[in-house]
Short mmCIF file of C-alpha atoms in Angstrom, two decimals:
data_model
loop_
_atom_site.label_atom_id
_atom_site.label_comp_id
_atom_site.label_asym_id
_atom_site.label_seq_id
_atom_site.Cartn_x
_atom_site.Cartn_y
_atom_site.Cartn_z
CA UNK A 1 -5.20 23.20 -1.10
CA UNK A 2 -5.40 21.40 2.51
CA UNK A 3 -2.74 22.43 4.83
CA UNK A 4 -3.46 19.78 7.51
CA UNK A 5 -4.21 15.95 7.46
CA UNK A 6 -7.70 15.07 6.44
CA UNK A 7 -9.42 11.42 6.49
CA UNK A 8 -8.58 9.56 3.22
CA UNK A 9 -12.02 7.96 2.59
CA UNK A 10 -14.28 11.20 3.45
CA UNK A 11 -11.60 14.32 3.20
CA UNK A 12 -12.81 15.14 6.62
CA UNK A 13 -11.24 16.39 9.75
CA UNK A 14 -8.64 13.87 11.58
CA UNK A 15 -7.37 14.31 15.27
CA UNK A 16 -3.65 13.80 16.00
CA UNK A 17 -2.63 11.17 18.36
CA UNK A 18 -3.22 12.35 21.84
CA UNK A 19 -4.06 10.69 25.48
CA UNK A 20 -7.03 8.90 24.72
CA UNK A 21 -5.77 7.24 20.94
CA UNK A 22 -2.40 6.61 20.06
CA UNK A 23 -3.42 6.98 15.99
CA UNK A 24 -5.12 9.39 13.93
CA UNK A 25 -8.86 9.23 14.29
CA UNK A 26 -11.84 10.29 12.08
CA UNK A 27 -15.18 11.35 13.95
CA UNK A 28 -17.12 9.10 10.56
CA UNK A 29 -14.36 6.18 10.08
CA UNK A 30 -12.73 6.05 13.11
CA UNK A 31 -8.77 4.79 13.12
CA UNK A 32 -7.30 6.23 10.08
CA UNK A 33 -4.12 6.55 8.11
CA UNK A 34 -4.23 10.46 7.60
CA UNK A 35 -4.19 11.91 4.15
CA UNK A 36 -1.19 14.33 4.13
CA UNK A 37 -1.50 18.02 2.31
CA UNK A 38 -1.23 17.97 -1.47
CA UNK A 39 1.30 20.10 -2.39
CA UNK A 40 2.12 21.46 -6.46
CA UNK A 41 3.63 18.83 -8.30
CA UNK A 42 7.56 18.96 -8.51
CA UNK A 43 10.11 16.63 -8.73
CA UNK A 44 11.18 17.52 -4.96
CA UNK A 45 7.01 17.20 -3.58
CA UNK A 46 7.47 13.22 -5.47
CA UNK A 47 10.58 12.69 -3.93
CA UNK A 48 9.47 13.39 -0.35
CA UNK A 49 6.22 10.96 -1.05
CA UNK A 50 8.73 7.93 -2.20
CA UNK A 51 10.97 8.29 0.16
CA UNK A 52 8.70 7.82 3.06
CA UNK A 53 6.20 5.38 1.15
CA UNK A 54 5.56 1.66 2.58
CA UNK A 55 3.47 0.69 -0.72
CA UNK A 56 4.53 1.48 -4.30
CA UNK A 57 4.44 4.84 -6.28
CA UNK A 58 3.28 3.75 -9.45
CA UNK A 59 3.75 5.84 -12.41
CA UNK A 60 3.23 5.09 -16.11
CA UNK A 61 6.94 4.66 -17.01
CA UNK A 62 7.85 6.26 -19.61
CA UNK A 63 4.99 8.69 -19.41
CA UNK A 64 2.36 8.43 -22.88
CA UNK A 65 3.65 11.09 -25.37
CA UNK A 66 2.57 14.55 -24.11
CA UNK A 67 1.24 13.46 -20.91
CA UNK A 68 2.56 15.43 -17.85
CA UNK A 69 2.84 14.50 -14.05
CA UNK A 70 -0.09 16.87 -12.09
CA UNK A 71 0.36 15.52 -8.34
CA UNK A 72 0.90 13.19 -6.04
CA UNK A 73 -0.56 12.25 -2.57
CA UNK A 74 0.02 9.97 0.58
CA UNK A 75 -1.76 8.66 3.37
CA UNK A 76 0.46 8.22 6.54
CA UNK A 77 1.92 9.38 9.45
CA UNK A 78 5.96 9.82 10.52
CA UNK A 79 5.27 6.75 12.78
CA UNK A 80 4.64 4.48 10.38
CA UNK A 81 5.10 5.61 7.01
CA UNK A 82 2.87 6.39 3.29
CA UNK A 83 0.33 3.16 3.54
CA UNK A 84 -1.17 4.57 0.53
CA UNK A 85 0.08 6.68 -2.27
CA UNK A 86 -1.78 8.40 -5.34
CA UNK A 87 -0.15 9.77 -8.31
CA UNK A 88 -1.86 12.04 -11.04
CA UNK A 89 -0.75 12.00 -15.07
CA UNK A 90 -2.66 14.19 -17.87
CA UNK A 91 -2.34 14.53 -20.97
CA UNK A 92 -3.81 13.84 -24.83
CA UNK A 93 -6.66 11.24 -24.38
CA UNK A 94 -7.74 8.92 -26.88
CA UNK A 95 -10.21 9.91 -28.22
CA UNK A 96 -9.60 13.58 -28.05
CA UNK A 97 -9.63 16.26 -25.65
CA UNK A 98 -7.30 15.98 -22.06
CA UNK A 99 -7.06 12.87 -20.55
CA UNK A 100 -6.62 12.35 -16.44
CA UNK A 101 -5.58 9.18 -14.49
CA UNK A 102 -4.90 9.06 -11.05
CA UNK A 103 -3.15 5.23 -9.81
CA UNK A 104 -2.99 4.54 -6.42
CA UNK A 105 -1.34 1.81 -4.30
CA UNK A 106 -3.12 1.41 -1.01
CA UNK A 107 -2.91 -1.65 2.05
CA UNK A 108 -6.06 -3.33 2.56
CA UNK A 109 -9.17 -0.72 3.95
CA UNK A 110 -7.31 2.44 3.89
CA UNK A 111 -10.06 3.72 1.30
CA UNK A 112 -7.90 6.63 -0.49
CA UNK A 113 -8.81 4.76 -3.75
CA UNK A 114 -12.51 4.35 -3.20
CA UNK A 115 -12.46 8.03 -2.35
CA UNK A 116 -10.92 8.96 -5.83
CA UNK A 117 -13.39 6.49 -7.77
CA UNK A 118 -16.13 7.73 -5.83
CA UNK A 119 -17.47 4.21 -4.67
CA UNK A 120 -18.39 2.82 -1.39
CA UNK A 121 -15.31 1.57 0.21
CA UNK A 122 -12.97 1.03 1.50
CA UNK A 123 -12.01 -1.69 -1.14
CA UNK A 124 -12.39 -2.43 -4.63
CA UNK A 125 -13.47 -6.35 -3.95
CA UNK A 126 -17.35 -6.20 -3.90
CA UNK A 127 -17.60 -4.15 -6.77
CA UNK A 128 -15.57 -5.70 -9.11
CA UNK A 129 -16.25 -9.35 -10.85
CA UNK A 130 -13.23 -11.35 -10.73
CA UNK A 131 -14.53 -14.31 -11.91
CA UNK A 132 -15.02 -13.02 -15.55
CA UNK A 133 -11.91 -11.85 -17.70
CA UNK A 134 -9.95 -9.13 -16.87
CA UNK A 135 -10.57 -5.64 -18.23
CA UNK A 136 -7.89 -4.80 -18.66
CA UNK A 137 -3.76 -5.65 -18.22
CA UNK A 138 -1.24 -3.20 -17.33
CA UNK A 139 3.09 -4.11 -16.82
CA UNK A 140 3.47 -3.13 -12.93
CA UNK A 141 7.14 -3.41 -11.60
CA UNK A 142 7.85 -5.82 -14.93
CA UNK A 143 5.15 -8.31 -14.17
CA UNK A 144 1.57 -8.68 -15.61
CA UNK A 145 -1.08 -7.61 -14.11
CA UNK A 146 -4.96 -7.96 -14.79
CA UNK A 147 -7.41 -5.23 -14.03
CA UNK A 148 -11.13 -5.55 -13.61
CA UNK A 149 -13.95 -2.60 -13.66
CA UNK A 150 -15.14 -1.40 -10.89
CA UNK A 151 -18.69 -0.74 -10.93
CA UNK A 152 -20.89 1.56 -8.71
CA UNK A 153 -19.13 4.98 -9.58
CA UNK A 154 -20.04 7.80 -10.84
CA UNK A 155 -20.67 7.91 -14.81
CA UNK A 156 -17.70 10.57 -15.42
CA UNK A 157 -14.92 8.11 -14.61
CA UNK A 158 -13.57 4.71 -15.56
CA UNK A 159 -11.75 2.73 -12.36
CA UNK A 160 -10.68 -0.18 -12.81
CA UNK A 161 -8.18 -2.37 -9.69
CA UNK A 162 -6.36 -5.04 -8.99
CA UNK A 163 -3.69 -6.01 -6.65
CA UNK A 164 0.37 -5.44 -7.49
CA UNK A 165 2.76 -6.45 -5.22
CA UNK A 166 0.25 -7.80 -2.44
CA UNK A 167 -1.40 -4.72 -2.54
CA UNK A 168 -4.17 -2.27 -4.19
CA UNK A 169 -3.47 -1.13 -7.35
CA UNK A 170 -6.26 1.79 -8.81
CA UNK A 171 -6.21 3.28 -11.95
CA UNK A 172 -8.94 6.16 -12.00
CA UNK A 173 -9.91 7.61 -15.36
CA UNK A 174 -11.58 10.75 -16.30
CA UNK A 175 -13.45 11.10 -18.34
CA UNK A 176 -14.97 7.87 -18.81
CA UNK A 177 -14.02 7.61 -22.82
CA UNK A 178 -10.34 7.79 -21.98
CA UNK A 179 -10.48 4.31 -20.12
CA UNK A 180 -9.74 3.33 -23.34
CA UNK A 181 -5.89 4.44 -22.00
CA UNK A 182 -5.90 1.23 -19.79
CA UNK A 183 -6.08 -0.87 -22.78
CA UNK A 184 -2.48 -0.35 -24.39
CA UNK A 185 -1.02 -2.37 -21.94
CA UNK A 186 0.57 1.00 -19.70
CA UNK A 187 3.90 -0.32 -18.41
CA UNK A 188 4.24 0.81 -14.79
CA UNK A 189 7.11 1.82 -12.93
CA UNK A 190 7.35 1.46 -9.00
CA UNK A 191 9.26 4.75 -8.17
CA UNK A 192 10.40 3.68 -5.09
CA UNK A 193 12.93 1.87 -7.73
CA UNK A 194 13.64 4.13 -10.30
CA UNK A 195 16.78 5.90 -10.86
CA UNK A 196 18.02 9.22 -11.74
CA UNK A 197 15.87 9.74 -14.76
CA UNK A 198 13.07 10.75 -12.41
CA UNK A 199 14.53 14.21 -12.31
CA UNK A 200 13.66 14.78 -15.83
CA UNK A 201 10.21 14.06 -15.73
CA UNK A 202 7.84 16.63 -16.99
CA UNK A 203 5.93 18.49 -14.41
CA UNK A 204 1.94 19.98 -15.20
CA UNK A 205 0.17 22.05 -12.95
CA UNK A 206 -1.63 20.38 -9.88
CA UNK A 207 -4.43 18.46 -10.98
CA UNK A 208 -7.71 19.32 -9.27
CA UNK A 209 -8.22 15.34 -9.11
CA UNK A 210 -6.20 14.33 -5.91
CA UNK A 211 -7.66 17.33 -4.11
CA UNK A 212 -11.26 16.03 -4.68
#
């Protein structure tokens, strides 16, 4: 588990503001919003993520029967706030076996989500076809929204994007086979606006997934 900021699209070392750059920098990517330590999932860890976030915290809301809430990440500094934010369900897949997805909201080129889907980034865009049908729909913040694969990445995942609310929106699959998740229509839920029935959500233990 990382106890210090790290780069969101390599996981590598970041250096703090200081007299020659007023933001974070990475020695690969340059000027970067830093990826903040993942800490276990807990009500009180999601809390602290949407409560400094400046893009949403989606969630699948209400979560697919037996499927828990494993972790949640943010890239950002005090300054200016979460400008990307990953959350991580698991649970029964589809066709058998555990099921993970990971959806993140990110602003244009901060790469967290290309990092997860383990493509080239820092965006989705020239990977995906978006002049053919979509791949898939999902309900984000009570408005349709299409999804299109995302091609390039490694065989053991399904990733599919789009944009929700002007911004990014990932959903991450593993393993592959379980993509077939994205096709029930998942109703998402912008935490940033939920109430108090956050505090009964069900809590798993860390997923391995938003530390990769």
């Amino acid at each position: 588990m990382r106890g210090e900021p790290s780069c969101p699209k390599c996981g590598g070392r970041v250096r703090a503001p200081g007299l020659f750059a007023d933001s974070w920098q990475c020695d690969v990517h340059g000027t970067v919003h830093p990826l903040q330590p993942v800490i276990p999932p807990s009500v009180e860890a999601l809390g602290v993520v949407v409560h400094r976030a400046q893009v949403p915290v989606w969630m699948p809301w209400p979560l697919p029967v037996g499927w828990l809430f494993t972790g949640v990440a943010n890239a950002g500094d005090d300054r200016h706030g979460g400008r990307a934010t990953a959350v991580a369900c698991s649970g029964p897949a589809p066709l058998g076996g555990m099921g993970e997805l990971v959806l993140v909201a990110e602003e244009l080129g901060v790469g967290l989500g290309a990092r997860y889907a383990g493509i080239e980034g820092p965006d989705p865009g020239p990977h995906m076809d978006v002049l053919g049908p979509p791949s898939a729909k999902v309900v984000a913040a009570g408005r349709p929204t299409p999804l299109w694969h995302v091609r390039s990445g490694p065989d053991d995942r399904a990733v599919f994007a789009g944009e929700a609310r002007g911004l990014w929106l990932w959903a991450i699959v593993w393993p592959a086979s379980s993509g077939l998740l994205m096709y029930d229509e998942l109703v998402l839920t912008d935490l940033r606006d939920a109430g108090a029935e956050v505090e009964l959500l069900p809590c798993g233990a860390l997923s391995p997934r938003v530390l990769q």
